[in-house]
PDB file of C-alpha atoms in Angstrom:
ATOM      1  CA  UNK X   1     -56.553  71.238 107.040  1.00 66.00           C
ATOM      2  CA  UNK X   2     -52.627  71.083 106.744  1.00 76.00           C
ATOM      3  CA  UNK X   3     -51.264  74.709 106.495  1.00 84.00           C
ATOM      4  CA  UNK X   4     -50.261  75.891 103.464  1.00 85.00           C
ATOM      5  CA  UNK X   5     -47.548  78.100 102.081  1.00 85.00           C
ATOM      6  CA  UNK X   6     -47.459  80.224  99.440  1.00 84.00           C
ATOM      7  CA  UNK X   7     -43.926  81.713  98.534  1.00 84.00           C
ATOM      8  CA  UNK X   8     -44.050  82.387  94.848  1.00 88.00           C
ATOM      9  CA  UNK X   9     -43.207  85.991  93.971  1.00 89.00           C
ATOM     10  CA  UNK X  10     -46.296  87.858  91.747  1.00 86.00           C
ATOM     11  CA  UNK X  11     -49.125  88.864  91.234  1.00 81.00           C
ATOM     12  CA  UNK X  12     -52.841  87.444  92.031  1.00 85.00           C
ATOM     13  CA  UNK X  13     -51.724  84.322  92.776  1.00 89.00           C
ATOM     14  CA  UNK X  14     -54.236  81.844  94.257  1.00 91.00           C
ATOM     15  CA  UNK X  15     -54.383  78.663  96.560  1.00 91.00           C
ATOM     16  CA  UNK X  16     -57.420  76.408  96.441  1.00 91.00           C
ATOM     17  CA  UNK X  17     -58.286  73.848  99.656  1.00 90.00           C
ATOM     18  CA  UNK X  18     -60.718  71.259  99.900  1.00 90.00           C
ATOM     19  CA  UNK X  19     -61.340  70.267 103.712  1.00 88.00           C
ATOM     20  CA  UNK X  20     -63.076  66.899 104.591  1.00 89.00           C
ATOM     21  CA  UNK X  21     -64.934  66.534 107.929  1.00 90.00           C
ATOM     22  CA  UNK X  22     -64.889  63.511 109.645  1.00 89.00           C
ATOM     23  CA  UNK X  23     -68.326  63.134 108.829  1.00 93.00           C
ATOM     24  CA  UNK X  24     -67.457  62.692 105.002  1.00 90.00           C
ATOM     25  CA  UNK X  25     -68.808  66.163 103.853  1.00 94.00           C
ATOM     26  CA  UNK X  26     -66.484  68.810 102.412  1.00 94.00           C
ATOM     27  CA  UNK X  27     -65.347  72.057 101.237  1.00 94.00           C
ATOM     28  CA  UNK X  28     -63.780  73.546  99.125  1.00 93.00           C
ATOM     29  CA  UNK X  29     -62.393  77.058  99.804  1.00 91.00           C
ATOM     30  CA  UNK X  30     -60.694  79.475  97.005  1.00 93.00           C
ATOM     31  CA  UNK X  31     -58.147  82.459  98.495  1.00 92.00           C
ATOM     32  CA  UNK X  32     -57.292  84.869  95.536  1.00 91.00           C
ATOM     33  CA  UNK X  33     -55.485  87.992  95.387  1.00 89.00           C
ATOM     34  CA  UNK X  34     -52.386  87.236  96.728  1.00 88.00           C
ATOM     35  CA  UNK X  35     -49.389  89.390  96.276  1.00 86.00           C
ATOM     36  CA  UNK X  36     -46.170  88.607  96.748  1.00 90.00           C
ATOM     37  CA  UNK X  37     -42.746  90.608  96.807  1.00 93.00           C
ATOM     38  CA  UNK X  38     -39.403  89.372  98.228  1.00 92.00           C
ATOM     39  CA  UNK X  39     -37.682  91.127  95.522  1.00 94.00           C
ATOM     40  CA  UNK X  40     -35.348  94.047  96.182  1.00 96.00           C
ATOM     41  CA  UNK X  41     -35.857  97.159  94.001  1.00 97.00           C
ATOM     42  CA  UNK X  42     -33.156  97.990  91.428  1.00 98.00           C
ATOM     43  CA  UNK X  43     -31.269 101.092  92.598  1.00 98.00           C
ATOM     44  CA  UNK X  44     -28.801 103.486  90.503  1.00 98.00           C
ATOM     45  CA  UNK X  45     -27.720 106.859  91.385  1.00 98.00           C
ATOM     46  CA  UNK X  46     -27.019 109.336  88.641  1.00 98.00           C
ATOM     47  CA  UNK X  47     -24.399 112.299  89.102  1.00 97.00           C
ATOM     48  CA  UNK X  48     -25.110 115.328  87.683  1.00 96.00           C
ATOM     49  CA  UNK X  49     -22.209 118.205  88.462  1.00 93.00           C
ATOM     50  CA  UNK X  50     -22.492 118.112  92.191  1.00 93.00           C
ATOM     51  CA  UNK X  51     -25.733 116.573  92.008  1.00 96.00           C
ATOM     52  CA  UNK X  52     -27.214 113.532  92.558  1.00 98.00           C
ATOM     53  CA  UNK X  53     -30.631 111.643  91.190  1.00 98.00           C
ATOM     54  CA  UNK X  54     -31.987 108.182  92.493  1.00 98.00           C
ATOM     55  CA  UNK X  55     -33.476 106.290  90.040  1.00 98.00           C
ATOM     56  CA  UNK X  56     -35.165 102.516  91.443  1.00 98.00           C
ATOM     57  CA  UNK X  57     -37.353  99.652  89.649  1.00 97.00           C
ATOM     58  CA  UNK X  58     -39.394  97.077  91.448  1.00 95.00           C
ATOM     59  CA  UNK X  59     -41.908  95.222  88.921  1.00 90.00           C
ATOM     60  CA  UNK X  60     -43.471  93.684  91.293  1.00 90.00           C
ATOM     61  CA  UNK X  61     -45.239  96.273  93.983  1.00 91.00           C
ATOM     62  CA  UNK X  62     -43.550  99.285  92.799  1.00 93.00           C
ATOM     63  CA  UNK X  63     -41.624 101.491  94.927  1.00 96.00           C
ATOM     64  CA  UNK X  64     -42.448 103.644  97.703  1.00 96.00           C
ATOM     65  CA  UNK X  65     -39.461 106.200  97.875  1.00 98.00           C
ATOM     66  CA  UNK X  66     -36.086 106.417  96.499  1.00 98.00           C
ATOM     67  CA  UNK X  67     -33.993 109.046  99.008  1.00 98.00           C
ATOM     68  CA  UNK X  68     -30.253 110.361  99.221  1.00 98.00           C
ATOM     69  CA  UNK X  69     -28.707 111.261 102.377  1.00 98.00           C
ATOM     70  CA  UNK X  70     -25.413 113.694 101.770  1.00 98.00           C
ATOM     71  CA  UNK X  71     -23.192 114.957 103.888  1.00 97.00           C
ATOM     72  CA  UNK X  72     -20.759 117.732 102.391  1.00 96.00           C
ATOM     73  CA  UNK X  73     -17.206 117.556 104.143  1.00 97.00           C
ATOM     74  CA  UNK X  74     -15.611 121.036 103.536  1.00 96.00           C
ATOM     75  CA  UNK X  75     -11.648 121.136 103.169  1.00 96.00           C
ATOM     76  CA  UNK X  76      -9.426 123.786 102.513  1.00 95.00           C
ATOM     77  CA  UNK X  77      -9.404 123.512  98.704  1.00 96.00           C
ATOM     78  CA  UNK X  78     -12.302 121.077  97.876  1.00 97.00           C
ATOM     79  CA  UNK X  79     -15.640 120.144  99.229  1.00 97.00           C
ATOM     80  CA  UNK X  80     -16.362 115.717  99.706  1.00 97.00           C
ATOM     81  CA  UNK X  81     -19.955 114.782  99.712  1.00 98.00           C
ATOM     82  CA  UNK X  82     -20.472 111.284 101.159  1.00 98.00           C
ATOM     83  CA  UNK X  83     -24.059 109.858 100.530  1.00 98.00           C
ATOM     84  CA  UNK X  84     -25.977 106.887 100.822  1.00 98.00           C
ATOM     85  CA  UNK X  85     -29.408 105.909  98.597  1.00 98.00           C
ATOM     86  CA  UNK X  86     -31.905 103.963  99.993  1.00 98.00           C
ATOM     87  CA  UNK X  87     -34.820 102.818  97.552  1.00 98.00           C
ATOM     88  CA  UNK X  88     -37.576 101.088  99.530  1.00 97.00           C
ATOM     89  CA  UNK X  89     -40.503  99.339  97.393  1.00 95.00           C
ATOM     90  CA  UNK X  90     -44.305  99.118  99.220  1.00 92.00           C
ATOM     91  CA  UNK X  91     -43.619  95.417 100.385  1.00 92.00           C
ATOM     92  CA  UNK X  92     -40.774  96.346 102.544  1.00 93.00           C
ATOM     93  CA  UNK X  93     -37.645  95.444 100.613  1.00 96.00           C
ATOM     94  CA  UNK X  94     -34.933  97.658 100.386  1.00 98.00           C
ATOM     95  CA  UNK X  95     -31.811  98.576  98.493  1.00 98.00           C
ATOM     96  CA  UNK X  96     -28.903 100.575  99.830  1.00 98.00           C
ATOM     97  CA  UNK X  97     -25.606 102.342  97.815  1.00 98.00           C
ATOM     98  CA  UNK X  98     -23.303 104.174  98.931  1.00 98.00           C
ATOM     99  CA  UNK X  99     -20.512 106.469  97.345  1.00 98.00           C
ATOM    100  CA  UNK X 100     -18.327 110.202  97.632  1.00 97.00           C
ATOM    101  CA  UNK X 101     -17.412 112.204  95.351  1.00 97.00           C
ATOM    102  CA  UNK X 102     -15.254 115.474  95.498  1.00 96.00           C
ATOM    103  CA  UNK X 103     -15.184 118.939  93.973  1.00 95.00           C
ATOM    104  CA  UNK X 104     -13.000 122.254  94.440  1.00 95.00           C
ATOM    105  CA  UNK X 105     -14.024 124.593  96.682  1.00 90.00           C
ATOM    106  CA  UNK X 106     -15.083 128.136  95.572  1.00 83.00           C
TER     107      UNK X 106
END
């Protein structure tokens, strides 16, 4: 049979093939169950004070994590956090933001 592709984001999506020997008989074969996600997640980071929250959506396979990384650059008179959130759903896809912020220094 002729390969097929199946590139349709959701959920238990099916392809049905019916194969034809040369003989004349045939086939038919059913493949269920397929999942597909090339969606990235929806990512928003919420600021609290001086901290941060990652919030992330993915309707499709759901997500796997949803990090910050921070770094804290301390000045004379105020403090800068630089960060970057990552949210990362289970097909693979991922969503990055990035963003600083500054405070004074106690």
């Amino acid at each position: 049979p002729h390969p097929i592709t199946v590139s349709r984001n959701g959920f238990g999506q099916s392809v049905t093939v019916t194969v034809t020997a040369t003989d004349g008989g045939s086939t038919t074969v059913t493949v269920g169950r397929i999942n597909i996600d090339k969606v990235r997640p929806r990512l928003s980071v919420r600021r609290h004070g001086t901290r941060l929250s990652c919030h992330s959506v993915d309707g499709l396979s759901g997500i796997a994590s949803c990090r910050i990384h921070r770094h804290r650059h301390l000045h004379r008179r105020s403090v800068t956090v630089t960060w970057t959130a990552v949210a990362r759903d289970h097909a693979g896809n991922a969503t990055a933001k990035h963003g600083r912020f500054s405070y004074p220094r106690r």
